[in-house]
One Martini backbone bead per residue (centre of mass of N, CA, C, O) as a GRO file, in nm:
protein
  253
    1UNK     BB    1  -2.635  10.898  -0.219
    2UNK     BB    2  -2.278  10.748  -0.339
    3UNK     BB    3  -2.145  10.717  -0.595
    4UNK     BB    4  -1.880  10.510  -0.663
    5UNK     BB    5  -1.708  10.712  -0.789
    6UNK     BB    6  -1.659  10.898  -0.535
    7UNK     BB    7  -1.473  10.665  -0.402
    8UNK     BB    8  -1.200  10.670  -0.534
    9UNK     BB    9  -1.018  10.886  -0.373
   10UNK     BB   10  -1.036  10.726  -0.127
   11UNK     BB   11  -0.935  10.497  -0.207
   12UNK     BB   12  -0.643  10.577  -0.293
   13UNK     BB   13  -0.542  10.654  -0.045
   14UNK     BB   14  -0.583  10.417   0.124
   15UNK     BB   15  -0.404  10.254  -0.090
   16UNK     BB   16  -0.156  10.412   0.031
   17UNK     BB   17  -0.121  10.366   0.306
   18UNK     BB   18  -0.112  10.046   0.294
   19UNK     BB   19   0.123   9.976   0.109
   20UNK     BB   20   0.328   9.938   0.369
   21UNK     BB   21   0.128   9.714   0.479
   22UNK     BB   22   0.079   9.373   0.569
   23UNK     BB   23  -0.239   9.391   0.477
   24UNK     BB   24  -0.210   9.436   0.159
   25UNK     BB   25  -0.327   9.166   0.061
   26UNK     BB   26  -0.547   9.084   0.238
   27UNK     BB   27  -0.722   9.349   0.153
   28UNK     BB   28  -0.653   9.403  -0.197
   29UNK     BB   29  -0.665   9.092  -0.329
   30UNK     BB   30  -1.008   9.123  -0.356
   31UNK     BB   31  -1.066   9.278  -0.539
   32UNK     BB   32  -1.333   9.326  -0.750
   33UNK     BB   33  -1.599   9.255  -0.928
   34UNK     BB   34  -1.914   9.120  -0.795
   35UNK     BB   35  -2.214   8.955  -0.904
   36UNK     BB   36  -2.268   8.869  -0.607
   37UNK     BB   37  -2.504   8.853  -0.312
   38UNK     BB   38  -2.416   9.009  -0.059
   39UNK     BB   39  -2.370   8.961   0.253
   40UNK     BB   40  -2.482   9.032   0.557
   41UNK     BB   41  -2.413   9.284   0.817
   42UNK     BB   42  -2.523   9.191   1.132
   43UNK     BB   43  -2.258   9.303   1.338
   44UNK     BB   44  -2.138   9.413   1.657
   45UNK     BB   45  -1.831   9.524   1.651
   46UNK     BB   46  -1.515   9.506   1.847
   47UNK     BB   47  -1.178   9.626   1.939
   48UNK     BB   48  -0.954   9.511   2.199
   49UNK     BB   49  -0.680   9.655   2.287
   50UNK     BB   50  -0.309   9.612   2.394
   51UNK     BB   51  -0.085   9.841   2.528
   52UNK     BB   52   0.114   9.717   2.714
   53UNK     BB   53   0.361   9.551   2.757
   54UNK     BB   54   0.305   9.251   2.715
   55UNK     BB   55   0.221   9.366   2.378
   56UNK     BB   56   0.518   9.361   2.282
   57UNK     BB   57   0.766   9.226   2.097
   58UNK     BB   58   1.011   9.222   2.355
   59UNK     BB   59   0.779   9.127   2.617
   60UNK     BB   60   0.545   8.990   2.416
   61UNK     BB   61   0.319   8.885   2.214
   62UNK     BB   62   0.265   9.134   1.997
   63UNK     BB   63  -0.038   9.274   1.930
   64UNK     BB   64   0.046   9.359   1.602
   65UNK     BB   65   0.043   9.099   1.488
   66UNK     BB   66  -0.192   9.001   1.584
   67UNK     BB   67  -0.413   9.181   1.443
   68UNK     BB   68  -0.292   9.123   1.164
   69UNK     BB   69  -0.384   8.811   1.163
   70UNK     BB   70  -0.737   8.907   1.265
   71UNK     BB   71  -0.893   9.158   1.218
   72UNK     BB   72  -1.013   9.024   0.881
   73UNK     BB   73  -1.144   8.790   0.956
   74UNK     BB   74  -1.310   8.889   1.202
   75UNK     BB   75  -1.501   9.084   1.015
   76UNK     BB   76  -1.579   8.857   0.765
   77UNK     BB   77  -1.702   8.626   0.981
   78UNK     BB   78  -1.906   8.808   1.168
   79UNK     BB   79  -2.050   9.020   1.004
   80UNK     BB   80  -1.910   9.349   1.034
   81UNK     BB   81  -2.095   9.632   1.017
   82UNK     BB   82  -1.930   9.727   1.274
   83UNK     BB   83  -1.680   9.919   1.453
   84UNK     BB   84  -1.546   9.920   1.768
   85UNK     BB   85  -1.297  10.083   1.995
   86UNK     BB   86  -1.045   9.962   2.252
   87UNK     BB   87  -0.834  10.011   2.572
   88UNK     BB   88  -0.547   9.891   2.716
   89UNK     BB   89  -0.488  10.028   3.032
   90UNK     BB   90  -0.460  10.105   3.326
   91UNK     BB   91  -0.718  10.286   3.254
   92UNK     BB   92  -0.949  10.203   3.047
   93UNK     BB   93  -1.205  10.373   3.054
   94UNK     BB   94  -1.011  10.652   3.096
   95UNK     BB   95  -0.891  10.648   2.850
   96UNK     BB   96  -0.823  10.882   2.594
   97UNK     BB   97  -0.842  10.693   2.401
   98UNK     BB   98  -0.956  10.749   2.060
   99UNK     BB   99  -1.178  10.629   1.751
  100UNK     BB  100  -1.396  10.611   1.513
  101UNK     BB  101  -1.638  10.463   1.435
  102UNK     BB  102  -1.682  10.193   1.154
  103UNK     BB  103  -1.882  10.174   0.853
  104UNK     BB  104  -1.896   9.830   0.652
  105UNK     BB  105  -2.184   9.916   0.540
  106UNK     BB  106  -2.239  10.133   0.324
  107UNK     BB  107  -2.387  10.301   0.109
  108UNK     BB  108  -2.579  10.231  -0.185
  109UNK     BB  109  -2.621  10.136  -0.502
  110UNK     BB  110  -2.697   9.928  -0.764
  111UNK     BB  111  -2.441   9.977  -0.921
  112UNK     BB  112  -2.222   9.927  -0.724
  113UNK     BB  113  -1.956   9.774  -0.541
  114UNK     BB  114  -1.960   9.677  -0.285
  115UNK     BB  115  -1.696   9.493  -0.203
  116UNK     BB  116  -1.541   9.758  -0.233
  117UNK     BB  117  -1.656   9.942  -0.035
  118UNK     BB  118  -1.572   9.756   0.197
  119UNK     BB  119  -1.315   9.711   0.182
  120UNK     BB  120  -1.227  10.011   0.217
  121UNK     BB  121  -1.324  10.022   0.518
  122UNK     BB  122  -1.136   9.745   0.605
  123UNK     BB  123  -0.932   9.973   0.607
  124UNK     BB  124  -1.023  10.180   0.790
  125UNK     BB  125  -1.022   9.965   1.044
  126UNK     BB  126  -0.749   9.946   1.064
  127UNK     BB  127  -0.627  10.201   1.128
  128UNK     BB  128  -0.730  10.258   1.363
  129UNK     BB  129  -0.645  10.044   1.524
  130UNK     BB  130  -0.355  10.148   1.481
  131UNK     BB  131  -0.435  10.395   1.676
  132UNK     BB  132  -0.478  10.296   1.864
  133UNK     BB  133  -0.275  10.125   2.003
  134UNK     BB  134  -0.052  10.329   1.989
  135UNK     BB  135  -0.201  10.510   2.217
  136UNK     BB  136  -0.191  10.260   2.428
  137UNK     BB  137   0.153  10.248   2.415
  138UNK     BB  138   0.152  10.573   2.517
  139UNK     BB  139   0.074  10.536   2.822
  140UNK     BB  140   0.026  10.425   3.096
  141UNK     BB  141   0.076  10.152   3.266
  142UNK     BB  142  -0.069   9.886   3.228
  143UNK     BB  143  -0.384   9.618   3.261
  144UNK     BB  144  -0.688   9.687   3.177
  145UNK     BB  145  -0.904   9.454   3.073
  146UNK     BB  146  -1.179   9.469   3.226
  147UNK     BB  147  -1.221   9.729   3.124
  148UNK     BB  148  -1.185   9.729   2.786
  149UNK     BB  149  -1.411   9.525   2.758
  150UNK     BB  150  -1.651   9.689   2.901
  151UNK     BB  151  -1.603   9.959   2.675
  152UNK     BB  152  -1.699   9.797   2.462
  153UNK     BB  153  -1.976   9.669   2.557
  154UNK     BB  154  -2.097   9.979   2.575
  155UNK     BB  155  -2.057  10.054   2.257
  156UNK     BB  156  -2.264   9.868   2.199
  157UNK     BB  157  -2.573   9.785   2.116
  158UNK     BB  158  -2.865   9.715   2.223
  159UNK     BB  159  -3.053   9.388   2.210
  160UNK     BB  160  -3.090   9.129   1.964
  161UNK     BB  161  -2.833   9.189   1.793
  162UNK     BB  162  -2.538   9.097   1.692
  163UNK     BB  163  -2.217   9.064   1.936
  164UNK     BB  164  -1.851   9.136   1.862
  165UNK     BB  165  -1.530   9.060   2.065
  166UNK     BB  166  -1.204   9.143   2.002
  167UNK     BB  167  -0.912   9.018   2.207
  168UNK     BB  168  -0.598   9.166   2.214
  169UNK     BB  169  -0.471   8.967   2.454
  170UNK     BB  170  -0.352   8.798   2.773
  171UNK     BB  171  -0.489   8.846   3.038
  172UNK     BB  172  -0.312   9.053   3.210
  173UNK     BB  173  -0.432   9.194   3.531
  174UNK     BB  174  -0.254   9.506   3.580
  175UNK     BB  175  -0.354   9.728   3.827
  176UNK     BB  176  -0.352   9.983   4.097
  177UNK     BB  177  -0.585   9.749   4.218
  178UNK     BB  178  -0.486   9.505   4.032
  179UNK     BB  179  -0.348   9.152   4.073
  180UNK     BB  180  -0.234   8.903   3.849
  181UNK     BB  181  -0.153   8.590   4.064
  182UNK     BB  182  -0.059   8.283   4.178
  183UNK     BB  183  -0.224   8.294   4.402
  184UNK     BB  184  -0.494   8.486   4.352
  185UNK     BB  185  -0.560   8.170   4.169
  186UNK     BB  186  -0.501   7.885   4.256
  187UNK     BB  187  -0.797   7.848   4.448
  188UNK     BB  188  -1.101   7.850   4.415
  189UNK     BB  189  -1.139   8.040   4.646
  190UNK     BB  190  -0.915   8.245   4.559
  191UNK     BB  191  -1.071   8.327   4.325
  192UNK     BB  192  -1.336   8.417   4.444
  193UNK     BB  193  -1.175   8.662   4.577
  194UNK     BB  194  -1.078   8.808   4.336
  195UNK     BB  195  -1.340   8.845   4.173
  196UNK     BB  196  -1.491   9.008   4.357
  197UNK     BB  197  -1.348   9.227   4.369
  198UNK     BB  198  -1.333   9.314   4.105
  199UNK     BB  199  -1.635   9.351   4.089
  200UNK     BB  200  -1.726   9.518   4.343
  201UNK     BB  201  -1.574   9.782   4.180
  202UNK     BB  202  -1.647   9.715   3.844
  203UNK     BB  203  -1.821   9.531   3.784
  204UNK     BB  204  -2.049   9.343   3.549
  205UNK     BB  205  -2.005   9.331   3.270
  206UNK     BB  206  -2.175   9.341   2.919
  207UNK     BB  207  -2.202   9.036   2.834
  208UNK     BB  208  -2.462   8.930   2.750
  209UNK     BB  209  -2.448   8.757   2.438
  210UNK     BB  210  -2.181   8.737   2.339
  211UNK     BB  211  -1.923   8.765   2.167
  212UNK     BB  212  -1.574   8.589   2.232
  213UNK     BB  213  -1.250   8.673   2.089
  214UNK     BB  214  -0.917   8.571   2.164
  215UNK     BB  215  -0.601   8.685   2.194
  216UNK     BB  216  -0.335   8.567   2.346
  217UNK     BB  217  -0.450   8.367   2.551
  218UNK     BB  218  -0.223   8.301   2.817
  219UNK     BB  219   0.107   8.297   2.650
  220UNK     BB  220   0.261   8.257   2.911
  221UNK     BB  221   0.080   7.964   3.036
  222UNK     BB  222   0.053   7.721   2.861
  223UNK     BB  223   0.329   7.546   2.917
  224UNK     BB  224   0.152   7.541   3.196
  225UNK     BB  225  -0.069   7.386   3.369
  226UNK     BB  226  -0.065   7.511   3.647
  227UNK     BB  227  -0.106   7.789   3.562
  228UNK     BB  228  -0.329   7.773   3.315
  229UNK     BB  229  -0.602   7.671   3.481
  230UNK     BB  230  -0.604   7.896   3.718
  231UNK     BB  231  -0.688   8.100   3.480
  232UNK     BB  232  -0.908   7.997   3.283
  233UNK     BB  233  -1.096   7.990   3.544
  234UNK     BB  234  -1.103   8.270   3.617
  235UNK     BB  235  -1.201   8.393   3.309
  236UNK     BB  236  -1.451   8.170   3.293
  237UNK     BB  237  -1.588   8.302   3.504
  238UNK     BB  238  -1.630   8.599   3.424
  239UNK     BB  239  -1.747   8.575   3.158
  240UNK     BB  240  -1.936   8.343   3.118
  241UNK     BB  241  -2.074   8.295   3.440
  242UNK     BB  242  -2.110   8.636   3.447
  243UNK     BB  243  -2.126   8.743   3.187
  244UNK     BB  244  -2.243   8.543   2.963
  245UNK     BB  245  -2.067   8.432   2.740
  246UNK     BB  246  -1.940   8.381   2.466
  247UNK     BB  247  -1.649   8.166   2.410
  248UNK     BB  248  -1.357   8.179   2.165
  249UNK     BB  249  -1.095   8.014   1.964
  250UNK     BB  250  -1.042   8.082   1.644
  251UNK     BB  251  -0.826   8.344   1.752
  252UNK     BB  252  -0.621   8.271   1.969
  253UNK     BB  253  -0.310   8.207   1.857
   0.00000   0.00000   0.00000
């Protein structure tokens, strides 16, 4: 094991890094010793980042606003012991774009700070999605989702332990096999018939038993009832339906 003093250079660094960007006041603004025995981090969690034109800030919704408005509350609220990170780009799962999973609850003394050493982490695990992020906006274009989720919940262990992914995305599917059209999912039926396709050539993700909290899900058209109804049962029968996960709206925003 590594005494709290040995943390304290890797410490300042990152929080050189950090200092300029957005998330420093809501990451170390906790900091500071604290006699509370510290929460079980007991969840395996993933982040999936959309690289997409559509989550840029001049063309959609925003991505890396999303990431930075939820990385931090979604890490602390699901008791994220692991962080694993995922890109959406044309093809998802073949995307060269990786990053180290960050381990947000690192091994202690009796003596250290615990919440300090986590915090750490914490700041560690921004970074790195801000590379994933960066890798995934710089690749070629297009939109799988789909690959995206799936390589998430992938990464993450099997077993009986909570996972939980973080899903930073319009949720609109766009790539060089399949495109989400309002056509192909006007009905019923039209929607079974995109959904088989899709699921045909890339199966259904593993996400039996997960949590899935998105976040900027759909949000070009909530504001059209017509449009937004049936995207929202397309993706409703993929996660829920067929992948059997719990989706949550926590972090929708």
């Amino acid at each position: 094991m590594t005494s709290h003093h040995a943390h304290l250079p890797r410490a300042r660094r990152l929080a050189r890094l950090l200092a300029a960007l957005p998330l420093a006041a809501v990451l170390l603004g906790a900091a500071g010793c604290s006699s509370a025995k510290p929460a079980t981090l007991d969840a395996a969690c993933a982040v999936v980042l959309d690289g997409s034109g559509s989550g840029s800030a001049k063309k959609g919704f925003d991505a890396k606003a999303k990431l930075d408005a939820t990385i931090v509350p979604f890490m602390k609220d699901q008791h994220c012991g692991t962080l694993a990170y995922a890109p959406i780009t044309a093809s998802s799962k073949a995307s060269p774009c990786h990053v180290n999973d960050v381990d947000l609850d690192p091994s202690t003394q009796s003596t250290d700070d615990v919440e300090a050493i986590r915090q750490q982490s914490r700041v560690q695990a921004v970074l790195e999605a801000y590379k994933m992020l960066t890798c995934a906006q710089k690749t070629n274009g297009g939109s799988d989702i789909l690959g995206g989720i799936a390589r998430a919940a992938e990464a993450l262990p099997s077993g009986s332990g909570r996972r939980a992914l973080l899903v930073v995305s319009d949720f609109e599917q766009f790539d060089p096999e399949f495109s989400l059209t309002a056509k192909s999912i006007a009905t019923p039926d039209a929607r079974t018939k995109s959904i088989d396709k899709l699921m045909e050539s890339r199966g259904v993700p593993p996400l039996s038993g997960m949590d899935v909290y998105p976040v900027g899900y759909g949000m070009n058209r909530q504001a059209k009832p017509s449009e937004f109804e049936p995207f929202d049962a397309f993706w409703t029968e993929i996660l829920t339906g067929r992948g059997k996960a719990r989706v949550h709206d926590d972090y929708r925003r």
